[in-house]
PDB file of C-alpha atoms in Angstrom:
ATOM      1  CA  MET A 927     -42.953  -1.321 146.542  1.00 50.00           C
ATOM      2  CA  SER A 928     -42.343  -1.232 150.239  1.00 51.00           C
ATOM      3  CA  GLN A 929     -40.505  -4.140 151.860  1.00 53.00           C
ATOM      4  CA  ILE A 930     -42.318  -6.074 154.521  1.00 52.00           C
ATOM      5  CA  LYS A 931     -40.185  -6.784 157.583  1.00 54.00           C
ATOM      6  CA  GLU A 932     -40.457 -10.148 159.114  1.00 55.00           C
ATOM      7  CA  ILE A 933     -41.281  -9.987 162.745  1.00 53.00           C
ATOM      8  CA  PRO A 934     -39.749 -12.802 164.776  1.00 55.00           C
ATOM      9  CA  PRO A 935     -42.178 -14.747 166.814  1.00 55.00           C
ATOM     10  CA  GLN A 936     -42.649 -13.627 170.364  1.00 57.00           C
ATOM     11  CA  GLY A 937     -40.404 -15.281 172.938  1.00 54.00           C
ATOM     12  CA  ALA A 938     -37.620 -16.025 170.430  1.00 52.00           C
ATOM     13  CA  SER A 939     -34.180 -14.608 171.188  1.00 53.00           C
ATOM     14  CA  TYR A 940     -30.834 -14.849 169.552  1.00 53.00           C
ATOM     15  CA  GLY A 941     -27.701 -15.368 171.707  1.00 54.00           C
ATOM     16  CA  PRO A 942     -24.070 -15.072 170.733  1.00 56.00           C
ATOM     17  CA  SER A 943     -22.767 -17.510 168.219  1.00 57.00           C
ATOM     18  CA  ILE A 944     -21.286 -20.679 169.697  1.00 55.00           C
ATOM     19  CA  THR A 945     -17.834 -21.718 168.473  1.00 56.00           C
ATOM     20  CA  PRO A 946     -17.489 -25.481 168.271  1.00 57.00           C
ATOM     21  CA  GLN A 947     -14.948 -26.816 170.805  1.00 58.00           C
ATOM     22  CA  GLN A 948     -11.753 -28.318 169.457  1.00 56.00           C
ATOM     23  CA  PRO A 949     -10.972 -31.835 170.716  1.00 55.00           C
ATOM     24  CA  ARG A 950      -8.316 -31.843 173.492  1.00 58.00           C
ATOM     25  CA  ARG A 951      -4.962 -33.188 172.522  1.00 56.00           C
ATOM     26  CA  LYS A 952      -3.573 -35.895 174.753  1.00 55.00           C
ATOM     27  CA  ARG A 953      -0.088 -35.144 176.165  1.00 54.00           C
ATOM     28  CA  SER A 954       2.476 -37.420 174.618  1.00 55.00           C
ATOM     29  CA  LYS A 955       4.248 -39.794 177.005  1.00 55.00           C
ATOM     30  CA  GLY A 956       7.382 -39.401 174.912  1.00 57.00           C
ATOM     31  CA  GLY A 957       7.480 -35.679 175.682  1.00 61.00           C
ATOM     32  CA  CYS A 958       7.365 -36.325 179.425  1.00 69.00           C
ATOM     33  CA  CYS A 959      10.224 -38.816 179.159  1.00 70.00           C
ATOM     34  CA  CYS A 960      12.305 -36.318 177.215  1.00 73.00           C
ATOM     35  CA  CYS A 961      11.716 -33.660 179.891  1.00 79.00           C
ATOM     36  CA  LEU A 962      12.747 -36.049 182.661  1.00 79.00           C
ATOM     37  CA  LEU A 963      15.851 -37.156 180.792  1.00 79.00           C
ATOM     38  CA  GLY A 964      16.815 -33.555 180.117  1.00 80.00           C
ATOM     39  CA  THR A 965      16.418 -32.628 183.781  1.00 85.00           C
ATOM     40  CA  LEU A 966      18.390 -35.674 184.893  1.00 85.00           C
ATOM     41  CA  PHE A 967      21.162 -34.880 182.427  1.00 83.00           C
ATOM     42  CA  SER A 968      21.370 -31.299 183.694  1.00 87.00           C
ATOM     43  CA  ILE A 969      21.625 -32.504 187.308  1.00 90.00           C
ATOM     44  CA  ILE A 970      24.431 -34.925 186.395  1.00 91.00           C
ATOM     45  CA  ILE A 971      26.343 -32.154 184.606  1.00 91.00           C
ATOM     46  CA  VAL A 972      26.012 -29.865 187.646  1.00 90.00           C
ATOM     47  CA  ILE A 973      27.253 -32.631 189.975  1.00 92.00           C
ATOM     48  CA  ILE A 974      30.262 -33.393 187.738  1.00 91.00           C
ATOM     49  CA  VAL A 975      31.201 -29.714 187.530  1.00 89.00           C
ATOM     50  CA  ALA A 976      30.863 -29.326 191.318  1.00 87.00           C
ATOM     51  CA  ILE A 977      33.093 -32.367 191.959  1.00 87.00           C
ATOM     52  CA  GLY A 978      35.665 -31.067 189.486  1.00 81.00           C
ATOM     53  CA  ILE A 979      35.757 -27.668 191.180  1.00 79.00           C
ATOM     54  CA  ALA A 980      36.069 -29.293 194.622  1.00 73.00           C
ATOM     55  CA  LEU A 981      38.982 -31.470 193.435  1.00 69.00           C
ATOM     56  CA  LEU A 982      40.716 -28.482 191.874  1.00 64.00           C
ATOM     57  CA  VAL A 983      40.332 -26.412 195.031  1.00 62.00           C
ATOM     58  CA  GLY A 984      41.570 -29.349 197.140  1.00 62.00           C
ATOM     59  CA  TRP A 985      44.611 -29.775 194.899  1.00 59.00           C
ATOM     60  CA  LEU A 986      45.424 -26.059 195.048  1.00 52.00           C
ATOM     61  CA  VAL A 987      45.131 -26.065 198.842  1.00 56.00           C
ATOM     62  CA  LEU A 988      47.017 -29.303 199.519  1.00 55.00           C
ATOM     63  CA  ARG A 989      49.537 -29.225 196.655  1.00 59.00           C
ATOM     64  CA  PRO A 990      50.207 -33.008 196.844  1.00 70.00           C
ATOM     65  CA  ASN A 991      53.683 -34.207 195.909  1.00 84.00           C
ATOM     66  CA  LYS A 992      55.016 -37.678 195.185  1.00 86.00           C
ATOM     67  CA  MET A 993      57.003 -39.479 197.810  1.00 93.00           C
ATOM     68  CA  LYS A 994      60.766 -39.562 197.286  1.00 96.00           C
ATOM     69  CA  PHE A 995      62.964 -42.630 197.731  1.00 98.00           C
ATOM     70  CA  TYR A 996      66.738 -42.751 197.978  1.00 98.00           C
ATOM     71  CA  VAL A 997      69.218 -45.594 198.361  1.00 98.00           C
ATOM     72  CA  VAL A 998      71.662 -44.240 200.930  1.00 97.00           C
ATOM     73  CA  GLY A 999      73.812 -47.299 201.586  1.00 96.00           C
ATOM     74  CA  THR A1000      74.484 -50.911 200.577  1.00 96.00           C
ATOM     75  CA  ASP A1001      76.421 -53.836 201.995  1.00 96.00           C
ATOM     76  CA  LEU A1002      77.069 -56.695 199.568  1.00 97.00           C
ATOM     77  CA  THR A1003      79.157 -59.374 201.264  1.00 96.00           C
ATOM     78  CA  ARG A1004      78.430 -62.284 198.926  1.00 97.00           C
ATOM     79  CA  PHE A1005      77.389 -62.543 195.293  1.00 98.00           C
ATOM     80  CA  ASP A1006      78.488 -65.841 193.714  1.00 97.00           C
ATOM     81  CA  LEU A1007      77.095 -67.556 190.643  1.00 97.00           C
ATOM     82  CA  THR A1008      78.100 -71.227 190.584  1.00 96.00           C
ATOM     83  CA  ASN A1009      78.538 -73.508 187.583  1.00 94.00           C
ATOM     84  CA  ASN A1010      75.094 -75.027 188.210  1.00 95.00           C
ATOM     85  CA  ASN A1011      73.573 -71.511 187.816  1.00 96.00           C
ATOM     86  CA  THR A1012      72.791 -71.030 191.507  1.00 98.00           C
ATOM     87  CA  LEU A1013      73.259 -67.502 192.818  1.00 98.00           C
ATOM     88  CA  TYR A1014      74.350 -67.166 196.458  1.00 98.00           C
ATOM     89  CA  TYR A1015      73.842 -63.679 197.855  1.00 98.00           C
ATOM     90  CA  ASN A1016      73.982 -61.599 201.027  1.00 98.00           C
ATOM     91  CA  LEU A1017      72.881 -58.018 200.495  1.00 98.00           C
ATOM     92  CA  THR A1018      71.615 -55.196 202.709  1.00 97.00           C
ATOM     93  CA  VAL A1019      70.096 -52.058 201.202  1.00 98.00           C
ATOM     94  CA  ASP A1020      69.417 -48.955 203.301  1.00 97.00           C
ATOM     95  CA  MET A1021      66.806 -46.579 201.891  1.00 98.00           C
ATOM     96  CA  ALA A1022      65.234 -43.263 202.895  1.00 98.00           C
ATOM     97  CA  ALA A1023      61.561 -42.621 202.155  1.00 97.00           C
ATOM     98  CA  ARG A1024      60.596 -38.951 202.148  1.00 97.00           C
ATOM     99  CA  ASN A1025      57.069 -37.528 202.530  1.00 97.00           C
ATOM    100  CA  PRO A1026      57.386 -33.952 201.203  1.00 95.00           C
ATOM    101  CA  ASN A1027      53.747 -32.978 201.854  1.00 93.00           C
ATOM    102  CA  LYS A1028      52.861 -30.427 204.537  1.00 90.00           C
ATOM    103  CA  LYS A1029      49.263 -31.541 205.050  1.00 88.00           C
ATOM    104  CA  MET A1030      49.185 -35.254 204.253  1.00 92.00           C
ATOM    105  CA  LYS A1031      50.312 -38.278 206.236  1.00 95.00           C
ATOM    106  CA  ILE A1032      50.973 -41.591 204.494  1.00 96.00           C
ATOM    107  CA  TYR A1033      49.913 -45.042 205.641  1.00 97.00           C
ATOM    108  CA  TYR A1034      52.243 -47.724 204.259  1.00 97.00           C
ATOM    109  CA  ASP A1035      49.965 -50.771 204.536  1.00 97.00           C
ATOM    110  CA  GLU A1036      52.240 -52.990 202.426  1.00 97.00           C
ATOM    111  CA  LEU A1037      55.845 -52.580 201.336  1.00 97.00           C
ATOM    112  CA  GLU A1038      57.935 -55.255 199.623  1.00 98.00           C
ATOM    113  CA  GLY A1039      61.401 -55.011 198.145  1.00 98.00           C
ATOM    114  CA  ILE A1040      62.516 -57.190 195.231  1.00 98.00           C
ATOM    115  CA  ALA A1041      66.116 -57.594 194.066  1.00 98.00           C
ATOM    116  CA  SER A1042      66.897 -58.514 190.454  1.00 98.00           C
ATOM    117  CA  TYR A1043      70.078 -59.241 188.571  1.00 97.00           C
ATOM    118  CA  TRP A1044      69.799 -58.295 184.904  1.00 90.00           C
ATOM    119  CA  GLN A1045      65.985 -58.627 184.908  1.00 89.00           C
ATOM    120  CA  GLN A1046      65.972 -61.910 186.857  1.00 95.00           C
ATOM    121  CA  ARG A1047      64.453 -61.723 190.320  1.00 97.00           C
ATOM    122  CA  PHE A1048      66.449 -63.515 192.953  1.00 98.00           C
ATOM    123  CA  ALA A1049      65.334 -62.174 196.377  1.00 98.00           C
ATOM    124  CA  TRP A1050      62.416 -60.662 198.307  1.00 97.00           C
ATOM    125  CA  SER A1051      62.276 -58.627 201.516  1.00 97.00           C
ATOM    126  CA  THR A1052      59.231 -57.204 203.331  1.00 97.00           C
ATOM    127  CA  VAL A1053      58.993 -54.109 205.539  1.00 96.00           C
ATOM    128  CA  PRO A1054      56.500 -53.822 208.451  1.00 96.00           C
ATOM    129  CA  ASN A1055      53.662 -51.366 207.835  1.00 96.00           C
ATOM    130  CA  PHE A1056      53.998 -47.877 209.294  1.00 97.00           C
ATOM    131  CA  LEU A1057      52.500 -44.386 209.354  1.00 97.00           C
ATOM    132  CA  GLN A1058      54.692 -41.626 207.965  1.00 97.00           C
ATOM    133  CA  GLU A1059      54.143 -38.138 209.335  1.00 96.00           C
ATOM    134  CA  ARG A1060      54.088 -34.912 207.317  1.00 95.00           C
ATOM    135  CA  LYS A1061      57.451 -33.571 206.072  1.00 95.00           C
ATOM    136  CA  ASN A1062      59.107 -36.705 207.407  1.00 97.00           C
ATOM    137  CA  THR A1063      61.932 -39.001 206.288  1.00 97.00           C
ATOM    138  CA  THR A1064      61.717 -42.674 207.291  1.00 97.00           C
ATOM    139  CA  ASN A1065      64.665 -45.068 207.098  1.00 97.00           C
ATOM    140  CA  ILE A1066      64.003 -48.477 205.524  1.00 97.00           C
ATOM    141  CA  ARG A1067      66.318 -51.492 205.551  1.00 98.00           C
ATOM    142  CA  LEU A1068      65.980 -54.391 203.101  1.00 98.00           C
ATOM    143  CA  ASN A1069      67.790 -57.643 203.880  1.00 98.00           C
ATOM    144  CA  PHE A1070      68.378 -60.180 201.107  1.00 98.00           C
ATOM    145  CA  GLN A1071      70.133 -63.426 201.963  1.00 98.00           C
ATOM    146  CA  GLY A1072      69.939 -66.915 200.473  1.00 97.00           C
ATOM    147  CA  GLN A1073      70.245 -68.660 197.129  1.00 98.00           C
ATOM    148  CA  GLN A1074      68.304 -68.721 193.881  1.00 97.00           C
ATOM    149  CA  VAL A1075      68.645 -70.654 190.604  1.00 97.00           C
ATOM    150  CA  LEU A1076      68.860 -68.350 187.579  1.00 97.00           C
ATOM    151  CA  VAL A1077      68.393 -68.879 183.880  1.00 95.00           C
ATOM    152  CA  VAL A1078      71.938 -68.303 182.655  1.00 95.00           C
ATOM    153  CA  ASP A1079      73.040 -68.108 179.047  1.00 95.00           C
ATOM    154  CA  ASP A1080      76.451 -67.261 177.627  1.00 95.00           C
ATOM    155  CA  SER A1081      75.683 -63.545 177.602  1.00 94.00           C
ATOM    156  CA  LEU A1082      74.680 -63.434 181.273  1.00 95.00           C
ATOM    157  CA  ARG A1083      77.652 -65.573 182.292  1.00 96.00           C
ATOM    158  CA  SER A1084      79.980 -63.204 180.456  1.00 96.00           C
ATOM    159  CA  LEU A1085      78.417 -60.166 182.155  1.00 96.00           C
ATOM    160  CA  PHE A1086      78.707 -61.773 185.574  1.00 97.00           C
ATOM    161  CA  ASP A1087      82.370 -62.690 185.052  1.00 97.00           C
ATOM    162  CA  ARG A1088      83.176 -59.146 183.963  1.00 97.00           C
ATOM    163  CA  GLU A1089      81.391 -57.558 186.941  1.00 97.00           C
ATOM    164  CA  LYS A1090      82.998 -60.070 189.293  1.00 96.00           C
ATOM    165  CA  ASN A1091      86.428 -58.941 188.102  1.00 96.00           C
ATOM    166  CA  GLU A1092      85.383 -55.303 188.591  1.00 95.00           C
ATOM    167  CA  ARG A1093      83.803 -56.157 191.980  1.00 95.00           C
ATOM    168  CA  VAL A1094      80.752 -54.026 191.144  1.00 96.00           C
ATOM    169  CA  PHE A1095      77.404 -55.637 190.257  1.00 97.00           C
ATOM    170  CA  THR A1096      74.362 -54.196 188.471  1.00 96.00           C
ATOM    171  CA  ILE A1097      71.411 -54.915 190.746  1.00 97.00           C
ATOM    172  CA  TYR A1098      67.877 -53.544 190.501  1.00 98.00           C
ATOM    173  CA  ILE A1099      65.869 -52.868 193.669  1.00 98.00           C
ATOM    174  CA  ASN A1100      62.124 -52.423 193.155  1.00 98.00           C
ATOM    175  CA  LEU A1101      59.543 -51.560 195.804  1.00 98.00           C
ATOM    176  CA  TYR A1102      55.907 -52.585 195.525  1.00 97.00           C
ATOM    177  CA  SER A1103      53.591 -50.890 198.003  1.00 96.00           C
ATOM    178  CA  LYS A1104      50.000 -50.215 198.975  1.00 96.00           C
ATOM    179  CA  ILE A1105      49.479 -46.849 200.640  1.00 95.00           C
ATOM    180  CA  ARG A1106      46.745 -44.458 201.801  1.00 94.00           C
ATOM    181  CA  PHE A1107      46.903 -40.710 202.343  1.00 92.00           C
ATOM    182  CA  ARG A1108      45.477 -39.079 205.458  1.00 91.00           C
ATOM    183  CA  ILE A1109      44.330 -35.453 205.328  1.00 87.00           C
ATOM    184  CA  GLY A1110      42.990 -34.419 208.710  1.00 85.00           C
ATOM    185  CA  ASP A1111      40.326 -37.008 209.561  1.00 87.00           C
ATOM    186  CA  PHE A1112      39.848 -38.005 205.905  1.00 87.00           C
ATOM    187  CA  ILE A1113      41.645 -41.117 204.630  1.00 89.00           C
ATOM    188  CA  THR A1114      41.823 -41.857 200.917  1.00 86.00           C
ATOM    189  CA  GLY A1115      41.485 -45.203 199.190  1.00 88.00           C
ATOM    190  CA  ASP A1116      44.408 -47.423 198.242  1.00 92.00           C
ATOM    191  CA  TYR A1117      47.217 -46.376 195.912  1.00 91.00           C
ATOM    192  CA  LYS A1118      49.952 -48.669 194.623  1.00 94.00           C
ATOM    193  CA  PRO A1119      53.065 -46.672 193.733  1.00 94.00           C
ATOM    194  CA  TYR A1120      56.007 -48.449 192.140  1.00 95.00           C
ATOM    195  CA  VAL A1121      59.611 -47.574 193.013  1.00 97.00           C
ATOM    196  CA  GLU A1122      62.552 -48.556 190.803  1.00 97.00           C
ATOM    197  CA  CYS A1123      66.245 -48.218 191.679  1.00 97.00           C
ATOM    198  CA  ASP A1124      68.988 -49.066 189.184  1.00 96.00           C
ATOM    199  CA  LEU A1125      72.144 -49.611 191.244  1.00 96.00           C
ATOM    200  CA  SER A1126      75.798 -50.427 190.799  1.00 95.00           C
ATOM    201  CA  ILE A1127      76.677 -52.115 194.088  1.00 96.00           C
ATOM    202  CA  PRO A1128      80.288 -52.737 195.097  1.00 96.00           C
ATOM    203  CA  LEU A1129      81.276 -56.049 196.664  1.00 95.00           C
ATOM    204  CA  ALA A1130      82.808 -55.856 200.111  1.00 91.00           C
ATOM    205  CA  SER A1131      86.428 -56.913 200.285  1.00 80.00           C
ATOM    206  CA  SER A1132      87.564 -60.006 202.152  1.00 70.00           C
ATOM    207  CA  ASN A1133      89.107 -57.920 204.958  1.00 64.00           C
ATOM    208  CA  GLY A1134      85.715 -56.364 205.717  1.00 56.00           C
ATOM    209  CA  THR A1135      86.208 -52.963 204.088  1.00 58.00           C
ATOM    210  CA  VAL A1136      83.393 -51.704 201.871  1.00 56.00           C
ATOM    211  CA  SER A1137      83.765 -49.598 198.753  1.00 61.00           C
ATOM    212  CA  MET A1138      82.126 -46.192 198.842  1.00 71.00           C
ATOM    213  CA  PHE A1139      78.508 -46.186 197.628  1.00 80.00           C
ATOM    214  CA  VAL A1140      77.071 -42.958 196.259  1.00 82.00           C
ATOM    215  CA  SER A1141      73.496 -42.170 197.341  1.00 89.00           C
ATOM    216  CA  LYS A1142      71.034 -42.453 194.482  1.00 94.00           C
ATOM    217  CA  ARG A1143      67.466 -41.257 194.001  1.00 96.00           C
ATOM    218  CA  CYS A1144      64.947 -43.831 192.745  1.00 97.00           C
ATOM    219  CA  GLY A1145      62.094 -43.352 190.315  1.00 96.00           C
ATOM    220  CA  VAL A1146      58.500 -43.323 191.630  1.00 95.00           C
ATOM    221  CA  ASP A1147      55.471 -44.077 189.479  1.00 92.00           C
ATOM    222  CA  PHE A1148      51.783 -44.354 190.393  1.00 82.00           C
TER     223      PHE A1148
END
């Protein structure tokens, strides 16, 4: 039996098959935030690395060094501790402050000297502010004169009597300062180095002669 072909009606046509469209996915707001945070984090890392490199290069070029302080002379004409625990003193301390840097000047905005006897402060002396040039040594004089009541126990009294017989007293000179460094036209912020000098200071004799004092370097800490 022969098959009969169906003839499509006139005017009918068949186009390509239409694929149903998939619904568009909405972009998540969380994804955008993550991208922004990642970009911001990368920028911060780049900035930190750049600053670190700049500081390293600056340090290699400038080679900053700490200031150096020396006690070069003393004059102790009075150091008496009375029975009512009052200390009478007259002391002059000559110091040398050294700026060893080739490319940095130092502004000394504040400089104060404090004298202590066995961890008890008894005198203060201030130094006028000044600008210290590169590779420069500046002389500083501290004058301590007056009286101060101390807290004295048997141990301190015994130490004082022994040193009085030896005519050499253990006195600490500390310097508190506020400084700034100048590099060309750039001036840094404030730094507050601390200087500590542990001294054995001879008492001048009654005829005016002074025992020899050996110059001593002090410790410097930032």
